[in-house]
Amino acid sequence: MPTGPKTIIRLHTVKRIYKVGTERIHALDGLDLEVRENEYVAVMGQSGSGKSTLMNLIGCLDCATSGTYELDGQDVTTMSPAALAQVRNQKIGFVFQSFELLPRADALHNVELPLIYSRHPVWSRRKLAVEALTRVGLAERVDHRPNQLSGGEKQRVAVARALINHPSILLADEPTGNLDSKTSREILALFDRLHDEGQTIIMVTHESDVACHAQRIVRMLDGKVVSDLPTEQDTAYAYRNGGQRL
Ligand SMILES: Nc1ncnc2c1ncn2[C@@H]1O[C@H](COP(=O)(O)OP(=O)(O)OP(=O)(O)O)[C@@H](O)[C@H]1O
Ligand SMILES: [Mg+2]
């Protein structure tokens, strides 16, 4: 029997409850999700539905209150913080809406940062950082600091930093949220190319035209997945529900 791409993410009845004072917020409320290698998944849902909480969990920046999470065949649910940090460094690349670059460091230094944490020798991390910047079309900007770069270029530096360790998964939480529509299209074209090259991508967005770049759209509400469909079918789903932006 043909065996298709392997499942790289397996979340089973995951809950994440935040405690604030006496209040308990069920940010993820029994969520199930599986993602296979080289899938390109968009996560949508109204503000507060749990999208960033889910991304932080998948990215090993946070832990579930209950339920299980298997990443690339490893059960990460019960890992120590140190082991989790190592998994994160090796397997996850994260891109945020606000770029999260060090303002005083040039593009090269921003990109080589994850390698400094994993104790790479200087010569090899410089070489890999230049390669990653070249991959995102920024070979000419290696010595520019963030304030000497456009918004789209800043986000491309962040993508290069996310890719430097060849992560199994690229996670992007509203990567085009701070960009104008032309620059957003450039970042999305870059994601399309990375996906064609084999990268697994999970991207949060509020915009249907951004989500349509993915192959599959997962919609969340109140910490649960309420719809999980191939993109063409989801467009019909959104239309059926009044075409509103969720
Ligand atoms: N650190 C935290 N402590 C307490 N509550 C939190 C924390 N982070 C998020 N929440 C709450 O958990 C719920 C889910 O938040 P989350 O940030 O995951 O939503 P989101 O879908 O990413 O929203 P948005 O589209 O606005 O970014 C919200 O009710 C939020 O107020
Ligand atoms: Mg969010």
Short mmCIF file of C-alpha atoms and ligand atoms in Angstrom, two decimals:
data_model
loop_
_atom_site.label_atom_id
_atom_site.label_comp_id
_atom_site.label_asym_id
_atom_site.label_seq_id
_atom_site.Cartn_x
_atom_site.Cartn_y
_atom_site.Cartn_z
CA MET A 1 0.00 0.00 0.00
CA PRO A 2 1.42 3.47 -0.83
CA THR A 3 2.32 5.36 2.32
CA GLY A 4 2.08 9.14 1.47
CA PRO A 5 3.97 11.87 3.34
CA LYS A 6 4.55 11.20 7.03
CA THR A 7 2.59 12.95 9.75
CA ILE A 8 4.91 15.49 11.34
CA ILE A 9 2.51 17.07 13.87
CA ARG A 10 -0.04 15.14 15.90
CA LEU A 11 -2.06 17.03 18.52
CA HIS A 12 -4.63 15.03 20.45
CA THR A 13 -7.32 16.60 22.70
CA VAL A 14 -4.98 19.43 23.59
CA LYS A 15 -6.06 21.96 26.19
CA ARG A 16 -4.25 25.11 27.18
CA ILE A 17 -5.79 26.84 30.15
CA TYR A 18 -4.40 30.22 31.22
CA LYS A 19 -4.96 31.20 34.83
CA VAL A 20 -5.30 34.91 35.47
CA GLY A 21 -6.22 35.63 39.09
CA THR A 22 -9.20 33.39 39.77
CA GLU A 23 -10.17 33.23 36.10
CA ARG A 24 -9.41 30.22 33.90
CA ILE A 25 -9.24 30.88 30.17
CA HIS A 26 -9.65 27.86 27.93
CA ALA A 27 -7.52 29.16 25.04
CA LEU A 28 -7.32 25.64 23.54
CA ASP A 29 -10.20 23.44 24.47
CA GLY A 30 -9.67 19.85 23.34
CA LEU A 31 -8.05 20.49 19.98
CA ASP A 32 -7.11 17.73 17.50
CA LEU A 33 -4.84 18.46 14.55
CA GLU A 34 -2.55 16.50 12.25
CA VAL A 35 -0.17 17.99 9.71
CA ARG A 36 1.85 15.98 7.20
CA GLU A 37 5.29 16.71 5.79
CA ASN A 38 5.34 19.43 3.09
CA GLU A 39 1.78 20.55 3.78
CA TYR A 40 1.01 24.27 3.61
CA VAL A 41 -1.72 25.00 6.17
CA ALA A 42 -3.43 28.32 6.94
CA VAL A 43 -5.02 28.79 10.37
CA MET A 44 -7.89 31.28 10.53
CA GLY A 45 -10.42 32.33 13.16
CA GLN A 46 -11.60 35.40 14.96
CA SER A 47 -9.45 37.28 17.47
CA GLY A 48 -9.10 35.30 20.69
CA SER A 49 -9.97 31.94 19.10
CA GLY A 50 -6.59 30.48 20.13
CA LYS A 51 -4.50 30.70 16.94
CA SER A 52 -1.35 32.17 18.54
CA THR A 53 -1.71 29.84 21.52
CA LEU A 54 -1.78 26.94 19.07
CA MET A 55 1.29 28.22 17.18
CA ASN A 56 3.26 28.72 20.41
CA LEU A 57 2.42 25.18 21.41
CA ILE A 58 3.34 23.67 18.03
CA GLY A 59 6.55 25.74 18.14
CA CYS A 60 7.44 24.39 21.61
CA LEU A 61 7.41 27.90 23.08
CA ASP A 62 4.64 26.77 25.42
CA CYS A 63 3.24 23.51 26.81
CA ALA A 64 -0.25 22.03 26.83
CA THR A 65 -2.18 21.88 30.09
CA SER A 66 -3.44 18.45 29.01
CA GLY A 67 -3.56 16.28 25.90
CA THR A 68 -0.64 15.03 23.81
CA TYR A 69 1.66 16.52 21.20
CA GLU A 70 3.89 14.43 18.98
CA LEU A 71 6.37 16.33 16.81
CA ASP A 72 8.29 14.44 14.13
CA GLY A 73 7.71 11.12 15.91
CA GLN A 74 8.77 12.44 19.34
CA ASP A 75 6.34 12.90 22.23
CA VAL A 76 7.15 16.43 23.37
CA THR A 77 4.30 16.63 25.92
CA THR A 78 6.43 15.58 28.86
CA MET A 79 9.82 17.01 27.86
CA SER A 80 11.87 19.17 30.22
CA PRO A 81 12.21 22.87 29.31
CA ALA A 82 15.85 22.27 28.26
CA ALA A 83 14.96 19.36 25.99
CA LEU A 84 12.07 21.37 24.55
CA ALA A 85 14.40 24.30 23.79
CA GLN A 86 16.67 21.93 21.88
CA VAL A 87 13.79 20.49 19.85
CA ARG A 88 12.61 24.03 19.12
CA ASN A 89 16.06 25.09 17.94
CA GLN A 90 16.42 22.07 15.64
CA LYS A 91 12.94 21.62 14.25
CA ILE A 92 11.09 24.93 14.36
CA GLY A 93 11.45 28.19 12.48
CA PHE A 94 9.18 31.00 13.70
CA VAL A 95 8.16 34.19 11.88
CA PHE A 96 6.10 36.85 13.68
CA GLN A 97 3.96 39.76 12.56
CA SER A 98 6.33 42.23 14.24
CA PHE A 99 9.54 40.68 12.74
CA GLU A 100 11.25 40.47 16.19
CA LEU A 101 14.69 41.48 14.90
CA LEU A 102 17.45 42.86 17.13
CA PRO A 103 17.47 46.58 16.26
CA ARG A 104 21.23 47.14 16.75
CA ALA A 105 22.35 44.03 14.88
CA ASP A 106 22.81 43.83 11.11
CA ALA A 107 20.89 41.34 8.95
CA LEU A 108 23.74 38.81 9.05
CA HIS A 109 23.89 38.82 12.85
CA ASN A 110 20.11 38.60 13.20
CA VAL A 111 20.08 35.55 10.94
CA GLU A 112 23.01 33.75 12.60
CA LEU A 113 21.49 34.10 16.11
CA PRO A 114 19.89 30.61 16.27
CA LEU A 115 23.30 29.13 15.39
CA ILE A 116 24.98 31.03 18.22
CA TYR A 117 22.54 29.37 20.62
CA SER A 118 23.41 25.98 19.13
CA ARG A 119 27.16 26.72 19.51
CA HIS A 120 28.19 26.69 15.84
CA PRO A 121 31.72 27.87 14.99
CA VAL A 122 31.85 31.47 13.75
CA TRP A 123 33.02 30.73 10.19
CA SER A 124 30.26 28.20 9.50
CA ARG A 125 27.46 30.30 10.97
CA ARG A 126 28.51 33.33 8.88
CA LYS A 127 28.52 31.17 5.76
CA LEU A 128 25.11 29.66 6.55
CA ALA A 129 23.65 33.11 7.37
CA VAL A 130 24.82 34.50 4.01
CA GLU A 131 23.33 31.44 2.28
CA ALA A 132 19.99 31.92 4.08
CA LEU A 133 19.92 35.64 3.21
CA THR A 134 20.72 34.78 -0.42
CA ARG A 135 17.86 32.28 -0.43
CA VAL A 136 15.39 35.05 0.48
CA GLY A 137 16.91 37.47 -2.07
CA LEU A 138 18.82 39.67 0.39
CA ALA A 139 22.47 38.92 -0.48
CA GLU A 140 23.00 42.67 -1.00
CA ARG A 141 21.65 43.64 2.42
CA VAL A 142 23.73 41.52 4.84
CA ASP A 143 25.23 44.53 6.64
CA HIS A 144 22.02 46.57 6.93
CA ARG A 145 20.43 47.04 10.34
CA PRO A 146 16.62 46.70 10.65
CA ASN A 147 16.09 50.50 10.47
CA GLN A 148 17.96 50.45 7.13
CA LEU A 149 15.55 47.88 5.64
CA SER A 150 11.99 48.09 4.27
CA GLY A 151 9.16 46.21 6.01
CA GLY A 152 9.26 43.41 3.44
CA GLU A 153 13.05 43.15 3.72
CA LYS A 154 12.79 42.97 7.53
CA GLN A 155 10.33 40.11 7.21
CA ARG A 156 12.63 38.37 4.71
CA VAL A 157 15.49 38.64 7.25
CA ALA A 158 13.13 37.05 9.80
CA VAL A 159 12.33 34.26 7.31
CA ALA A 160 16.07 33.70 6.67
CA ARG A 161 16.62 33.47 10.45
CA ALA A 162 13.75 30.99 10.72
CA LEU A 163 15.23 28.83 7.95
CA ILE A 164 18.86 28.80 9.04
CA ASN A 165 18.64 25.51 10.94
CA HIS A 166 16.65 23.85 8.13
CA PRO A 167 13.62 23.40 10.40
CA SER A 168 11.07 20.65 9.82
CA ILE A 169 8.32 23.26 10.17
CA LEU A 170 8.07 26.94 9.37
CA LEU A 171 5.51 28.62 11.63
CA ALA A 172 4.29 32.10 10.70
CA ASP A 173 1.88 34.03 12.93
CA GLU A 174 0.28 36.74 10.73
CA PRO A 175 3.51 37.21 8.74
CA THR A 176 1.90 39.80 6.44
CA GLY A 177 -0.04 41.58 9.22
CA ASN A 178 2.30 44.60 9.22
CA LEU A 179 2.93 44.73 5.48
CA ASP A 180 1.21 46.56 2.61
CA SER A 181 -0.46 44.44 -0.05
CA LYS A 182 2.43 44.55 -2.57
CA THR A 183 5.00 43.56 0.08
CA SER A 184 2.61 40.88 1.40
CA ARG A 185 2.50 39.37 -2.08
CA GLU A 186 6.33 39.23 -2.13
CA ILE A 187 6.43 37.38 1.20
CA LEU A 188 3.68 35.02 0.03
CA ALA A 189 5.59 34.36 -3.22
CA LEU A 190 8.61 33.48 -1.05
CA PHE A 191 6.49 31.10 1.05
CA ASP A 192 5.10 29.53 -2.16
CA ARG A 193 8.67 28.91 -3.36
CA LEU A 194 9.76 27.45 0.00
CA HIS A 195 6.72 25.16 -0.07
CA ASP A 196 7.59 24.05 -3.62
CA GLU A 197 11.10 23.24 -2.32
CA GLY A 198 9.57 20.92 0.30
CA GLN A 199 9.09 23.15 3.35
CA THR A 200 6.19 22.38 5.70
CA ILE A 201 4.44 25.67 6.52
CA ILE A 202 1.75 26.62 9.04
CA MET A 203 0.59 30.22 8.78
CA VAL A 204 -1.95 32.20 10.79
CA THR A 205 -3.84 34.88 8.91
CA HIS A 206 -7.06 36.91 9.06
CA GLU A 207 -7.07 37.52 5.30
CA SER A 208 -8.82 35.09 2.91
CA ASP A 209 -6.57 36.15 0.00
CA VAL A 210 -3.50 35.32 2.11
CA ALA A 211 -4.95 32.00 3.33
CA CYS A 212 -5.68 31.00 -0.27
CA HIS A 213 -1.94 30.46 -0.82
CA ALA A 214 -2.16 27.44 1.50
CA GLN A 215 -3.43 24.02 0.41
CA ARG A 216 -5.58 23.56 3.46
CA ILE A 217 -7.47 25.92 5.74
CA VAL A 218 -8.06 25.16 9.41
CA ARG A 219 -10.63 27.40 11.08
CA MET A 220 -10.75 27.82 14.84
CA LEU A 221 -13.41 29.01 17.24
CA ASP A 222 -13.21 29.06 21.03
CA GLY A 223 -10.07 26.94 21.13
CA LYS A 224 -11.35 24.20 18.84
CA VAL A 225 -11.03 23.36 15.14
CA VAL A 226 -14.45 23.98 13.58
CA SER A 227 -13.50 23.45 9.93
CA ASP A 228 -10.52 21.76 8.24
CA LEU A 229 -10.77 21.64 4.46
CA PRO A 230 -8.73 21.81 1.26
CA THR A 231 -8.54 25.50 0.29
CA GLU A 232 -10.92 25.27 -2.70
CA GLN A 233 -13.59 23.75 -0.53
CA ASP A 234 -13.03 26.28 2.25
CA THR A 235 -13.59 29.20 -0.11
CA ALA A 236 -17.04 27.76 -0.76
CA TYR A 237 -17.45 27.36 3.00
CA ALA A 238 -16.62 31.03 3.64
CA TYR A 239 -18.92 32.11 0.81
CA ARG A 240 -21.75 29.98 2.14
CA ASN A 241 -21.34 31.69 5.49
CA GLY A 242 -21.74 35.17 4.06
CA GLY A 243 -18.17 35.64 2.78
CA GLN A 244 -17.17 37.46 5.93
CA ARG A 245 -13.54 37.68 7.02
CA LEU A 246 -13.27 35.56 10.13
N1 LIG B 1 -0.51 34.72 28.31
C1 LIG B 1 -1.85 34.72 28.42
N2 LIG B 1 -2.43 34.76 29.64
C2 LIG B 1 -3.76 34.73 29.77
N3 LIG B 1 -4.63 34.66 28.75
C3 LIG B 1 -4.11 34.61 27.50
C4 LIG B 1 -2.70 34.65 27.29
N4 LIG B 1 -2.48 34.58 25.95
C5 LIG B 1 -3.68 34.52 25.39
N5 LIG B 1 -4.67 34.54 26.30
C6 LIG B 1 -6.13 34.43 26.05
O1 LIG B 1 -6.33 33.20 25.37
C7 LIG B 1 -7.28 33.36 24.33
C8 LIG B 1 -6.64 32.99 22.99
O2 LIG B 1 -5.63 33.95 22.68
P1 LIG B 1 -4.75 33.88 21.35
O3 LIG B 1 -3.69 34.91 21.49
O4 LIG B 1 -4.32 32.49 21.12
O5 LIG B 1 -5.82 34.30 20.23
P2 LIG B 1 -5.63 34.57 18.67
O6 LIG B 1 -6.58 33.67 17.96
O7 LIG B 1 -4.19 34.48 18.31
O8 LIG B 1 -6.15 36.09 18.52
P3 LIG B 1 -5.63 37.26 17.52
O9 LIG B 1 -6.26 36.98 16.19
O10 LIG B 1 -6.18 38.51 18.16
O11 LIG B 1 -4.14 37.26 17.49
C9 LIG B 1 -7.76 34.80 24.40
O12 LIG B 1 -8.96 34.80 25.14
C10 LIG B 1 -6.66 35.50 25.14
O13 LIG B 1 -7.16 36.61 25.86
MG MG B 2 -2.78 35.86 17.61
#
